[in-house]
Coordinates of N, CA and C and ligand atoms in Angstrom, one line a residue:
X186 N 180.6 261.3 147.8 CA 180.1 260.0 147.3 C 181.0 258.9 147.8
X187 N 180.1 257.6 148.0 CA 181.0 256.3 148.2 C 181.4 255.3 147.1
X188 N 182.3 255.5 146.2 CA 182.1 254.9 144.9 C 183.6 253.5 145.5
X189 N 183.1 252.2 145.1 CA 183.7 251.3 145.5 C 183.7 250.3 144.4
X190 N 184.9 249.6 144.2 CA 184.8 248.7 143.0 C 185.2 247.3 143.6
X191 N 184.4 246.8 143.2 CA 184.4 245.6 143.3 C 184.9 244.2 142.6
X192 N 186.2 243.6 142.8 CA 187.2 243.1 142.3 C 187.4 241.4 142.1
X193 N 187.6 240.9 141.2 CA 187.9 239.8 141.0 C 187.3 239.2 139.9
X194 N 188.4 237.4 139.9 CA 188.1 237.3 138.4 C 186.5 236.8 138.3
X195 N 186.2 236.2 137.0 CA 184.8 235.0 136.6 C 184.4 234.6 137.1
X196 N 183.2 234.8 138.3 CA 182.9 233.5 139.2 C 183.4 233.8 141.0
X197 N 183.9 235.1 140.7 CA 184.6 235.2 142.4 C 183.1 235.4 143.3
X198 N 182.4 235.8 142.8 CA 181.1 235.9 143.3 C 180.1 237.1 143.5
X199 N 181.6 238.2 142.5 CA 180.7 240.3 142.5 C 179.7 240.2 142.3
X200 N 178.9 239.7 141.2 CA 177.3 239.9 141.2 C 176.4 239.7 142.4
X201 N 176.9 238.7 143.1 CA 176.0 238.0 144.3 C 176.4 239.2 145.4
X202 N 177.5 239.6 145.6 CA 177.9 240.4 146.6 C 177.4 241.5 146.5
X203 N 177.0 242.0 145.2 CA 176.8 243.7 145.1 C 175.7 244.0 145.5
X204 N 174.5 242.3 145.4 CA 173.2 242.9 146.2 C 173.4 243.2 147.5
X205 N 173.5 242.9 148.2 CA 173.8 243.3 149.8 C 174.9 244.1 149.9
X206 N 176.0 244.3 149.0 CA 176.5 246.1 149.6 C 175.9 246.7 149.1
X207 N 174.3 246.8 147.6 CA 174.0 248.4 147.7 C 172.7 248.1 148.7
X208 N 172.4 247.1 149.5 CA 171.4 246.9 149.9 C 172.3 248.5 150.9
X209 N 173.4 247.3 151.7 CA 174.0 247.7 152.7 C 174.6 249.1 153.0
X210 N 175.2 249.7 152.2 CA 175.4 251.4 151.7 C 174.1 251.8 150.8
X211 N 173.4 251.8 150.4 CA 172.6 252.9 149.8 C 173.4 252.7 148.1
X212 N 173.8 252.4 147.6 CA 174.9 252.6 146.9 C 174.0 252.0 145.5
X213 N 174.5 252.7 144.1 CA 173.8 252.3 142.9 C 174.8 251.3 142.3
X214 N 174.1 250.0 142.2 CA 175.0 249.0 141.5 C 175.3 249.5 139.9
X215 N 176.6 249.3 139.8 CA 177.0 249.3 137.8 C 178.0 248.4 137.6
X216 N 176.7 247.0 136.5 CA 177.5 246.2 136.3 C 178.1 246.2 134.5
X217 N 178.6 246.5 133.8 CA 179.1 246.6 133.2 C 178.1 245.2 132.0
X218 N 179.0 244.0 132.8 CA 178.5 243.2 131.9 C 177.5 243.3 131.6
X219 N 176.2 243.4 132.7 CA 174.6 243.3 133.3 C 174.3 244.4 131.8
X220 N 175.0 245.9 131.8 CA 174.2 246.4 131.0 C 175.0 246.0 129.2
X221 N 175.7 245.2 129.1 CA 176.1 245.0 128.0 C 174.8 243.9 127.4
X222 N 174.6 242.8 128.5 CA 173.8 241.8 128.1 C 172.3 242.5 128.2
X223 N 171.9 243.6 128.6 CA 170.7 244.1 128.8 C 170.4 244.6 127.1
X224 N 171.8 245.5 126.4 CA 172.0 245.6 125.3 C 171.8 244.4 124.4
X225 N 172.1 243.4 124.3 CA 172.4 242.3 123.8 C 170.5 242.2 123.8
X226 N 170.1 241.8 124.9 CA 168.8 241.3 124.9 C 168.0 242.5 123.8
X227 N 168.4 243.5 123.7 CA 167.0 244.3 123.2 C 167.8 244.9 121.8
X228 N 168.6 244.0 121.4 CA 169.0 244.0 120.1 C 170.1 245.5 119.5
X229 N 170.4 246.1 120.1 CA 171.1 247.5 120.2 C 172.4 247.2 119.3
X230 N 172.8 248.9 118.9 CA 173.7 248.7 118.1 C 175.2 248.0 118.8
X231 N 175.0 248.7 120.2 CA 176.3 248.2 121.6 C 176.0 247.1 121.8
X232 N 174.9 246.5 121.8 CA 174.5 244.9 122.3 C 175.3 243.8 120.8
X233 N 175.2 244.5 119.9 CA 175.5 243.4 118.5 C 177.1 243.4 118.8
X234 N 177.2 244.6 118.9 CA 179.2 244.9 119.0 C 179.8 244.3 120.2
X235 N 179.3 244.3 121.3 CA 179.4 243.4 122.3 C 179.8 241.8 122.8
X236 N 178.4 241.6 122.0 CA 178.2 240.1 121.9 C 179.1 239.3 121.1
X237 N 179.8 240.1 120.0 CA 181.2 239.2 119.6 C 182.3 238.9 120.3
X238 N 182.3 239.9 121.4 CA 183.8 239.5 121.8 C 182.9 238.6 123.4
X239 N 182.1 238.8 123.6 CA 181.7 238.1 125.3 C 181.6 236.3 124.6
X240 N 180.6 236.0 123.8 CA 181.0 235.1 122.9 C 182.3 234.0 123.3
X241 N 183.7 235.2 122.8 CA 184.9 234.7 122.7 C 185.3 234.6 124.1
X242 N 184.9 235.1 125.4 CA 185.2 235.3 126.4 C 186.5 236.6 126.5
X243 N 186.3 237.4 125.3 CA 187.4 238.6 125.1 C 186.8 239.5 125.8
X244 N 187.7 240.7 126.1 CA 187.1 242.3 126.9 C 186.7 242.8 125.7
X245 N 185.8 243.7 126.1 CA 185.3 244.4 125.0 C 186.0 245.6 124.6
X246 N 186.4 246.5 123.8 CA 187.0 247.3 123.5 C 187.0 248.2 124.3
X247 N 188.0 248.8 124.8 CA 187.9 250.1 126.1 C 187.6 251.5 125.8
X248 N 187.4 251.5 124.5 CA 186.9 252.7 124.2 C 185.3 252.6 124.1
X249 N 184.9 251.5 123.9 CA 183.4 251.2 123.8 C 182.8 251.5 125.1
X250 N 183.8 250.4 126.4 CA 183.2 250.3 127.5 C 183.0 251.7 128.3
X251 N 184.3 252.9 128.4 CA 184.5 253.3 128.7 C 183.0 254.2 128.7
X252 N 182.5 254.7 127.6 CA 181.9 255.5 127.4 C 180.6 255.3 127.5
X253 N 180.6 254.0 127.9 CA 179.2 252.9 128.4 C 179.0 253.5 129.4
X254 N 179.9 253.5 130.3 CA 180.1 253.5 131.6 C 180.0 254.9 131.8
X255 N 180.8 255.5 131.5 CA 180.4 257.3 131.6 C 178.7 257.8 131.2
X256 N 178.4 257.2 130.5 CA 176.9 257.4 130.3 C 175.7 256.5 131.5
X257 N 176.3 255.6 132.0 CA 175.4 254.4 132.6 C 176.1 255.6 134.3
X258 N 177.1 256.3 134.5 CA 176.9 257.0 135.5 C 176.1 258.3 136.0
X259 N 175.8 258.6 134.3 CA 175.6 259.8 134.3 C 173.6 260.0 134.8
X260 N 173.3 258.6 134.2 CA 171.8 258.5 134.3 C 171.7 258.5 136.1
X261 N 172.4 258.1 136.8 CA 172.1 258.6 138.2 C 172.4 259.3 139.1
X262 N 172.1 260.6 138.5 CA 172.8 262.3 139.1 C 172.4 262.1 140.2
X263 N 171.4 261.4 141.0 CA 171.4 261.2 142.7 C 171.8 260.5 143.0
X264 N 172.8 259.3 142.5 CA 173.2 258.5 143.4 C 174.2 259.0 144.8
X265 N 174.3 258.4 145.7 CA 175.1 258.3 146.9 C 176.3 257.6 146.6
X266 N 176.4 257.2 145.5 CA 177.9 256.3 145.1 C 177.8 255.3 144.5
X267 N 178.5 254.4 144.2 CA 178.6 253.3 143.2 C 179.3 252.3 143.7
X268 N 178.7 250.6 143.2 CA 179.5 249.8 143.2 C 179.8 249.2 141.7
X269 N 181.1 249.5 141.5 CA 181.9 249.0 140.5 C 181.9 247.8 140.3
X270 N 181.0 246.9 139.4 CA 181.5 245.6 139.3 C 181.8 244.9 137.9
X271 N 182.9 244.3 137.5 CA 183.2 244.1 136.6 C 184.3 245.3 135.4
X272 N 183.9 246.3 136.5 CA 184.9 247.3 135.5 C 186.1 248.3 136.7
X273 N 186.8 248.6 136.8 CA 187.7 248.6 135.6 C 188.1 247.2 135.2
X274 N 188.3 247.2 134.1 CA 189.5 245.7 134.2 C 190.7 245.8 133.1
X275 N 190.6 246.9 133.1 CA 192.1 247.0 132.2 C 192.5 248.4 132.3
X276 N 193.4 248.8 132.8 CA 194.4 249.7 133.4 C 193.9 251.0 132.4
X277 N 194.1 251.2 131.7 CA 193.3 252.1 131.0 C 192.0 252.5 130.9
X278 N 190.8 251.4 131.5 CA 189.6 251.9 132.2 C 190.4 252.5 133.4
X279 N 190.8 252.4 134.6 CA 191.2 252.7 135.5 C 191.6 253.9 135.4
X280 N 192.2 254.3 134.5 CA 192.8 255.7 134.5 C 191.7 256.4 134.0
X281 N 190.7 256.1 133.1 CA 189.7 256.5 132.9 C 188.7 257.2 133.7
X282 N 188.2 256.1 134.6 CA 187.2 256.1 135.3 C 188.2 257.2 137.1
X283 N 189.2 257.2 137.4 CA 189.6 258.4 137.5 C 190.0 259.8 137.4
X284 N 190.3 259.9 136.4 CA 189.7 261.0 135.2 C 188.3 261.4 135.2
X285 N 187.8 260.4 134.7 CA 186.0 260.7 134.6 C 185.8 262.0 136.3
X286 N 186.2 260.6 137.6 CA 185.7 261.1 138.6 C 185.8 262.3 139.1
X287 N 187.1 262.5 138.8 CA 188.1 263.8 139.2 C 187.1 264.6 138.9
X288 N 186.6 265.1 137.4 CA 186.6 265.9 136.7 C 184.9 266.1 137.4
X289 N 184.5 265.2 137.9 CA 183.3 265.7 139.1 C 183.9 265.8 140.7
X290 N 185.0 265.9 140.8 CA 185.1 266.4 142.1 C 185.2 264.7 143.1
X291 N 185.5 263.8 142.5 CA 185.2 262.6 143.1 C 185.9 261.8 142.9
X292 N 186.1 260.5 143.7 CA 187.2 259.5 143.4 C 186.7 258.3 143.9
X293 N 187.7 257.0 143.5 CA 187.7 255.4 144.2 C 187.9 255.6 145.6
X294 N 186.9 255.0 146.4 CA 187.2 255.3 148.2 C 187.9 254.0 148.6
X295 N 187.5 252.1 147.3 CA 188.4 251.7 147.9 C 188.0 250.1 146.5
X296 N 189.2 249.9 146.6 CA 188.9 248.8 145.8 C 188.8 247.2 146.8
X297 N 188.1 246.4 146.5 CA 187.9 245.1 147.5 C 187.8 244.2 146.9
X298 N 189.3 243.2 146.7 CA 189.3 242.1 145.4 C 188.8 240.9 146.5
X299 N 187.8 240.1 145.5 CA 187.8 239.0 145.9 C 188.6 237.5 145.3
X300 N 188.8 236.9 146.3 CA 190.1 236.3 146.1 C 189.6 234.3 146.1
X301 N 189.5 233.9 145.1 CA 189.0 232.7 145.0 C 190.1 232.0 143.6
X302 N 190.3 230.7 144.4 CA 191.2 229.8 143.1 C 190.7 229.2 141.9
X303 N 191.6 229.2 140.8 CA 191.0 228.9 139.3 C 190.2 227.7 139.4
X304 N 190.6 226.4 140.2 CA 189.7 225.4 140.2 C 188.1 225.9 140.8
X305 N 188.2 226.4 141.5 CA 186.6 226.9 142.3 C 186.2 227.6 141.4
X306 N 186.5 228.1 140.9 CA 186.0 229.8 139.8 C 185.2 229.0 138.6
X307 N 186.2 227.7 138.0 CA 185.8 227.0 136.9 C 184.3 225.9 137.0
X308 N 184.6 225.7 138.6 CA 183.1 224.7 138.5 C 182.3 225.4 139.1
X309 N 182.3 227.0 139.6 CA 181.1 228.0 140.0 C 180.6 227.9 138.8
X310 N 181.4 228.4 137.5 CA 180.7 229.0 136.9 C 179.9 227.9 136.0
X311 N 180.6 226.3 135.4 CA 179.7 226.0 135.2 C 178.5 225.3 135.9
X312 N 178.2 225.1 137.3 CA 177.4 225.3 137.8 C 176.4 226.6 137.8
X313 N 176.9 227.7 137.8 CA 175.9 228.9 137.4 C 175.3 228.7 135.8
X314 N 175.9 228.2 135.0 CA 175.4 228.3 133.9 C 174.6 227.3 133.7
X315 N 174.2 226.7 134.5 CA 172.8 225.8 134.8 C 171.6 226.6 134.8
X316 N 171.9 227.5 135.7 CA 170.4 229.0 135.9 C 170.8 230.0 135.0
X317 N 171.9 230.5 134.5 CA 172.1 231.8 134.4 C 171.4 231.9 132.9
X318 N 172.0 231.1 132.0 CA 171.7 231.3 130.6 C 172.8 231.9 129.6
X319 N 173.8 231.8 130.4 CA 174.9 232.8 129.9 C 176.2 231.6 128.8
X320 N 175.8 231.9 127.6 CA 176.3 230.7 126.8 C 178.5 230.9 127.3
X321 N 178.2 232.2 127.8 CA 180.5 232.1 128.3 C 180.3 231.4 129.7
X322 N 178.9 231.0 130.4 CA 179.2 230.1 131.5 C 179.3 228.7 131.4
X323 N 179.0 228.4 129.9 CA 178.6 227.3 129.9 C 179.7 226.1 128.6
X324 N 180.6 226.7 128.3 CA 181.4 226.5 127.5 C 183.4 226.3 128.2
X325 N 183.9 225.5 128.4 CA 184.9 225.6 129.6 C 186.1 226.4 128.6
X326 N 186.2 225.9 127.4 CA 187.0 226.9 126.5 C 187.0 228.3 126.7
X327 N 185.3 229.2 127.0 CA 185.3 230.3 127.0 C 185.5 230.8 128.2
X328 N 185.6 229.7 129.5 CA 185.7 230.2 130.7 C 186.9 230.0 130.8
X329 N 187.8 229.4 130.1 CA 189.4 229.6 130.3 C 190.2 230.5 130.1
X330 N 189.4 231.0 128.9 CA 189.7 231.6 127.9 C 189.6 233.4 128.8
X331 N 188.3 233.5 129.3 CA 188.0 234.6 130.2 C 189.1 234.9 131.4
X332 N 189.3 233.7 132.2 CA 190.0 233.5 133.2 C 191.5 233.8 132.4
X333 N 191.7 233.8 131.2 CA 193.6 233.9 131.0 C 193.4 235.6 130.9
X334 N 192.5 235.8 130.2 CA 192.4 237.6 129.8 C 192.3 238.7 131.4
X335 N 191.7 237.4 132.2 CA 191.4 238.4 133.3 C 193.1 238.3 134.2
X336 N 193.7 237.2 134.6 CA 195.2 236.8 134.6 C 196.0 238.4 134.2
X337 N 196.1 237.9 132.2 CA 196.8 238.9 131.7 C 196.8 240.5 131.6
X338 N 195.0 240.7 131.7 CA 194.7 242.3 131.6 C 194.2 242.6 133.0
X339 N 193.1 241.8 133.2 CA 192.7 242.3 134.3 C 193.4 242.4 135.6
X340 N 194.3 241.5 136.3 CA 194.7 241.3 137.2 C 196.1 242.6 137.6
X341 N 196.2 243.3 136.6 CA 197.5 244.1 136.6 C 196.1 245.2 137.3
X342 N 195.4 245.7 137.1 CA 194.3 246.8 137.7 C 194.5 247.0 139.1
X343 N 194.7 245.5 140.0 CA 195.0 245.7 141.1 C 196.0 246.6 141.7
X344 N 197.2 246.6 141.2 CA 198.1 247.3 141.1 C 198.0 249.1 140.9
X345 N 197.3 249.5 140.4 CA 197.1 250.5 140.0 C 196.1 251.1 141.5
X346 N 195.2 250.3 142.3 CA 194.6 250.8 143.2 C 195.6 250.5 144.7
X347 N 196.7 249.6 144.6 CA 197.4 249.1 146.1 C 198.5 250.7 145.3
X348 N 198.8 251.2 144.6 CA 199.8 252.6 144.6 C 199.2 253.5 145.4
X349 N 197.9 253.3 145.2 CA 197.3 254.6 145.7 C 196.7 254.0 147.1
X350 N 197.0 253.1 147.2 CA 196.6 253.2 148.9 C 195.6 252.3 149.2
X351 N 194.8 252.1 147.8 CA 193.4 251.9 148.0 C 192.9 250.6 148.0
X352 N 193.4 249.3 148.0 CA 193.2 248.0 147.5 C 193.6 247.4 148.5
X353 N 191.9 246.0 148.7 CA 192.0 245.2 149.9 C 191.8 243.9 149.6
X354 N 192.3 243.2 149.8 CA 191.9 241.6 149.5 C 191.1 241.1 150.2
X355 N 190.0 240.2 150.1 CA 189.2 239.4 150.6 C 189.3 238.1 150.2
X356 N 189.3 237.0 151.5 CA 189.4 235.4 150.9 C 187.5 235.7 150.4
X357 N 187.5 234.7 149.0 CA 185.8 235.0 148.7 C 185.6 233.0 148.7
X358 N 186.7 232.6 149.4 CA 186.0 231.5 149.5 C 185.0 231.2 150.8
X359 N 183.6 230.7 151.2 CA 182.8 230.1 152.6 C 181.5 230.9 152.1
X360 N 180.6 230.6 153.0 CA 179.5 231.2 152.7 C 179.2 232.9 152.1
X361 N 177.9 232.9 151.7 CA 177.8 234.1 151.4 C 177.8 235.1 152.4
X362 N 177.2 234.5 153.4 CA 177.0 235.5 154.5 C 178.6 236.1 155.1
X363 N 179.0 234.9 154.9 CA 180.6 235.0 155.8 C 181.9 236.2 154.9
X364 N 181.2 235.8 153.2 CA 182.5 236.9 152.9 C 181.7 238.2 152.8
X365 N 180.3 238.5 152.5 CA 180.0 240.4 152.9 C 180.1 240.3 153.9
X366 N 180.2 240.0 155.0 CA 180.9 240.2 156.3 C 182.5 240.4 156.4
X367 N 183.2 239.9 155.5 CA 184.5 240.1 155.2 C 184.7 241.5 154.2
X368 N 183.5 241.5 153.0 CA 183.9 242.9 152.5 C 183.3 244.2 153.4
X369 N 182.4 243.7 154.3 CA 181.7 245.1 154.6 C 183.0 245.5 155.8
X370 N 183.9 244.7 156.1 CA 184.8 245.1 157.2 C 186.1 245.7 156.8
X371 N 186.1 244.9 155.2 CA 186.9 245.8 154.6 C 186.8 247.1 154.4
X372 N 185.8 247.4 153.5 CA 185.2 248.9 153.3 C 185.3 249.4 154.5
X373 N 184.9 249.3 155.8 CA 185.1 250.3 156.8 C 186.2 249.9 157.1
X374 N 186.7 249.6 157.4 CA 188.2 249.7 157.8 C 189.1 250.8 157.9
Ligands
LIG595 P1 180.8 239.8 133.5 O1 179.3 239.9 133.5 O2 181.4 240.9 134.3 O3 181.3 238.4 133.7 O4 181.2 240.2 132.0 C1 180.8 239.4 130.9 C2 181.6 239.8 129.6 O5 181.2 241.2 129.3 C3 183.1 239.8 129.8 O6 183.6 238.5 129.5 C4 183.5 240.8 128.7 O7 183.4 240.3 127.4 C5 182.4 241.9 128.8 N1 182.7 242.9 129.8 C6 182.2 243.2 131.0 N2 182.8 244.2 131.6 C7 183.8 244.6 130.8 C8 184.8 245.6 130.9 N3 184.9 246.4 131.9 N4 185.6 245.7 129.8 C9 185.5 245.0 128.7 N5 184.6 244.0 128.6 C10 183.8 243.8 129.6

Protein backbone atom coordinates (compact mmCIF):
# COMPACT_ATOMS: atom_id res chain seq x y z
CA UNK A 1 0.00 0.00 0.00
CA UNK A 2 0.75 3.81 -0.62
CA UNK A 3 -0.39 5.39 2.52
CA UNK A 4 0.80 9.16 2.66
CA UNK A 5 0.00 11.92 5.00
CA UNK A 6 -0.56 14.97 4.21
CA UNK A 7 0.87 17.85 6.43
CA UNK A 8 0.31 21.28 7.53
CA UNK A 9 -1.36 23.75 9.50
CA UNK A 10 -5.32 25.63 8.79
CA UNK A 11 -5.51 26.73 5.42
CA UNK A 12 -2.04 25.23 4.05
CA UNK A 13 -4.27 24.02 1.35
CA UNK A 14 -4.56 19.66 2.14
CA UNK A 15 -8.08 19.53 1.21
CA UNK A 16 -7.49 21.18 -2.23
CA UNK A 17 -4.39 19.09 -2.73
CA UNK A 18 -5.78 15.60 -1.81
CA UNK A 19 -8.04 15.87 -4.89
CA UNK A 20 -5.44 15.54 -7.43
CA UNK A 21 -3.11 13.12 -5.43
CA UNK A 22 -6.01 10.57 -5.07
CA UNK A 23 -6.89 11.57 -8.48
CA UNK A 24 -3.08 11.16 -9.21
CA UNK A 25 -2.19 7.75 -7.18
CA UNK A 26 -5.34 5.85 -7.13
CA UNK A 27 -5.24 6.59 -3.47
CA UNK A 28 -8.53 6.79 -0.89
CA UNK A 29 -8.72 10.24 0.59
CA UNK A 30 -9.34 10.31 4.75
CA UNK A 31 -10.16 13.45 5.94
CA UNK A 32 -10.65 13.33 9.40
CA UNK A 33 -12.21 16.64 9.79
CA UNK A 34 -14.51 15.97 6.43
CA UNK A 35 -15.87 12.81 8.32
CA UNK A 36 -16.22 14.59 11.69
CA UNK A 37 -18.41 17.38 9.93
CA UNK A 38 -20.20 14.68 7.83
CA UNK A 39 -21.11 13.36 11.58
CA UNK A 40 -21.99 16.75 12.72
CA UNK A 41 -24.39 17.14 9.61
CA UNK A 42 -26.43 14.00 10.23
CA UNK A 43 -26.70 14.59 13.90
CA UNK A 44 -24.56 11.46 15.37
CA UNK A 45 -23.60 10.70 18.66
CA UNK A 46 -19.55 11.52 17.30
CA UNK A 47 -20.90 14.56 15.39
CA UNK A 48 -22.49 16.25 18.87
CA UNK A 49 -19.10 15.24 20.77
CA UNK A 50 -17.12 16.79 18.05
CA UNK A 51 -18.74 19.84 17.35
CA UNK A 52 -17.74 21.18 20.83
CA UNK A 53 -14.36 21.25 20.65
CA UNK A 54 -14.09 22.31 16.43
CA UNK A 55 -16.44 25.15 17.69
CA UNK A 56 -13.47 26.16 19.99
CA UNK A 57 -11.01 25.49 17.29
CA UNK A 58 -9.65 22.60 19.97
CA UNK A 59 -8.44 18.93 18.72
CA UNK A 60 -10.72 16.54 19.39
CA UNK A 61 -9.91 13.95 21.96
CA UNK A 62 -7.36 11.35 20.57
CA UNK A 63 -9.01 8.60 21.78
CA UNK A 64 -12.24 9.54 19.95
CA UNK A 65 -10.26 10.44 16.76
CA UNK A 66 -8.18 7.56 16.83
CA UNK A 67 -10.79 5.04 16.65
CA UNK A 68 -12.66 7.17 14.03
CA UNK A 69 -10.05 6.73 11.96
CA UNK A 70 -9.34 2.95 12.50
CA UNK A 71 -12.89 2.38 11.54
CA UNK A 72 -13.03 5.06 8.52
CA UNK A 73 -9.89 2.66 7.32
CA UNK A 74 -11.32 -0.26 7.87
CA UNK A 75 -14.55 0.48 5.50
CA UNK A 76 -11.96 0.31 2.50
CA UNK A 77 -10.42 -3.22 2.60
CA UNK A 78 -9.56 -2.39 -1.20
CA UNK A 79 -7.98 0.48 -1.03
CA UNK A 80 -4.40 0.90 -2.78
CA UNK A 81 -3.46 3.37 0.09
CA UNK A 82 -4.40 6.50 1.75
CA UNK A 83 -4.04 10.06 1.85
CA UNK A 84 -3.80 11.21 5.35
CA UNK A 85 -5.24 14.56 5.78
CA UNK A 86 -5.65 16.36 8.78
CA UNK A 87 -4.54 13.45 11.02
CA UNK A 88 -2.12 12.58 12.70
CA UNK A 89 -1.86 15.80 14.54
CA UNK A 90 -0.73 14.89 17.84
CA UNK A 91 2.12 12.59 18.45
CA UNK A 92 0.04 10.09 20.02
CA UNK A 93 -2.25 9.72 16.85
CA UNK A 94 1.09 9.08 15.18
CA UNK A 95 2.13 6.39 17.19
CA UNK A 96 -1.16 5.17 16.81
CA UNK A 97 -1.88 5.06 13.38
CA UNK A 98 1.63 3.15 13.28
CA UNK A 99 0.58 0.61 15.42
CA UNK A 100 -2.68 0.43 13.69
CA UNK A 101 -0.52 -0.15 10.39
CA UNK A 102 2.02 -2.45 11.53
CA UNK A 103 -0.41 -4.69 12.91
CA UNK A 104 -1.69 -4.99 9.04
CA UNK A 105 1.61 -5.47 7.67
CA UNK A 106 1.91 -1.78 6.59
CA UNK A 107 3.35 1.65 7.18
CA UNK A 108 3.69 5.73 6.43
CA UNK A 109 5.62 5.67 2.88
CA UNK A 110 6.09 9.46 3.44
CA UNK A 111 4.90 12.42 5.19
CA UNK A 112 4.74 15.90 2.81
CA UNK A 113 4.20 19.13 4.99
CA UNK A 114 3.04 21.91 3.43
CA UNK A 115 4.66 24.97 4.29
CA UNK A 116 2.69 28.37 4.23
CA UNK A 117 3.12 31.53 6.72
CA UNK A 118 0.58 32.47 9.61
CA UNK A 119 -0.32 35.76 7.81
CA UNK A 120 -1.43 33.72 4.37
CA UNK A 121 -3.04 30.90 6.33
CA UNK A 122 -5.19 33.61 8.35
CA UNK A 123 -6.72 35.52 5.18
CA UNK A 124 -7.01 31.89 3.16
CA UNK A 125 -9.04 30.88 5.58
CA UNK A 126 -11.23 33.70 5.98
CA UNK A 127 -11.62 34.09 2.54
CA UNK A 128 -12.66 30.26 2.42
CA UNK A 129 -15.24 30.91 4.85
CA UNK A 130 -16.99 32.90 2.40
CA UNK A 131 -17.88 29.35 0.40
CA UNK A 132 -17.11 26.94 2.89
CA UNK A 133 -19.73 27.37 5.68
CA UNK A 134 -17.46 26.42 8.24
CA UNK A 135 -18.42 28.70 11.37
CA UNK A 136 -13.97 27.92 12.70
CA UNK A 137 -13.31 29.71 9.18
CA UNK A 138 -15.07 32.38 9.78
CA UNK A 139 -14.31 33.63 13.31
CA UNK A 140 -10.37 35.02 13.58
CA UNK A 141 -10.44 34.09 17.39
CA UNK A 142 -11.10 30.52 16.35
CA UNK A 143 -8.56 30.60 13.59
CA UNK A 144 -5.93 31.76 15.98
CA UNK A 145 -6.92 29.80 18.34
CA UNK A 146 -6.56 26.57 15.78
CA UNK A 147 -3.33 27.89 14.35
CA UNK A 148 -1.68 28.12 18.27
CA UNK A 149 -2.96 24.24 18.93
CA UNK A 150 -1.62 23.29 15.64
CA UNK A 151 1.97 25.35 16.64
CA UNK A 152 1.86 23.63 20.13
CA UNK A 153 0.48 19.91 19.33
CA UNK A 154 0.45 19.59 16.02
CA UNK A 155 3.67 20.83 14.72
CA UNK A 156 5.82 18.53 17.05
CA UNK A 157 4.24 15.34 14.65
CA UNK A 158 6.67 16.46 12.23
CA UNK A 159 9.30 15.35 14.14
CA UNK A 160 8.22 12.05 14.81
CA UNK A 161 8.13 11.36 10.79
CA UNK A 162 11.88 13.35 9.86
CA UNK A 163 13.31 10.32 12.87
CA UNK A 164 12.22 7.90 10.74
CA UNK A 165 13.35 9.17 7.59
CA UNK A 166 10.11 10.00 6.28
CA UNK A 167 9.30 13.86 6.19
CA UNK A 168 9.35 16.32 3.29
CA UNK A 169 8.70 19.90 3.22
CA UNK A 170 6.93 21.70 0.47
CA UNK A 171 6.84 25.63 -0.08
CA UNK A 172 2.66 25.58 -0.41
CA UNK A 173 2.86 28.99 -1.34
CA UNK A 174 1.92 29.82 -5.80
CA UNK A 175 -0.47 28.31 -7.71
CA UNK A 176 -2.30 25.17 -7.36
CA UNK A 177 -0.98 23.62 -10.17
CA UNK A 178 2.60 24.63 -9.19
CA UNK A 179 2.59 23.10 -5.51
CA UNK A 180 1.04 19.30 -6.64
CA UNK A 181 3.72 19.54 -8.81
CA UNK A 182 5.98 20.20 -5.89
CA UNK A 183 4.25 17.36 -3.78
CA UNK A 184 3.93 14.87 -6.50
CA UNK A 185 7.92 15.29 -6.88
CA UNK A 186 8.16 14.95 -3.38
CA UNK A 187 6.34 11.61 -3.07
CA UNK A 188 8.49 10.11 -5.83
CA UNK A 189 11.49 11.22 -4.90
P1 LIG B 1 -9.86 20.28 9.47
O1 LIG B 1 -11.01 20.00 8.57
O2 LIG B 1 -8.71 19.33 9.25
O3 LIG B 1 -9.44 21.73 9.44
O4 LIG B 1 -10.36 19.99 10.96
C1 LIG B 1 -11.40 20.74 11.54
C2 LIG B 1 -11.48 20.46 13.03
O5 LIG B 1 -11.79 19.07 13.23
C3 LIG B 1 -10.20 20.69 13.82
O6 LIG B 1 -10.05 22.05 14.21
C4 LIG B 1 -10.42 19.77 15.03
O7 LIG B 1 -11.34 20.34 15.94
C5 LIG B 1 -11.11 18.57 14.38
N1 LIG B 1 -10.12 17.56 13.92
C6 LIG B 1 -9.86 17.19 12.64
N2 LIG B 1 -8.90 16.25 12.59
C7 LIG B 1 -8.52 16.03 13.88
C8 LIG B 1 -7.56 15.19 14.48
N3 LIG B 1 -6.76 14.40 13.76
N4 LIG B 1 -7.47 15.22 15.84
C9 LIG B 1 -8.26 16.00 16.59
N5 LIG B 1 -9.18 16.84 16.08
C10 LIG B 1 -9.31 16.86 14.73
Amino acid sequence: MRNIVLFGPPGAGKGTQSEFLVNHYGLVHLSTGDVFRFNIKNGTQLGKLAQSYMDQGKLVPDEVTISMLKAEVEKSPEAKGFIFDGFPRTTAQAEALDAFLSERDDSIEAMVALEVPEDELKSRLLARAETSGRADDADPDVIQNRINVYNAETAPVADFYRVAGKFKAVNGLGTIEEITERLVEAIDA
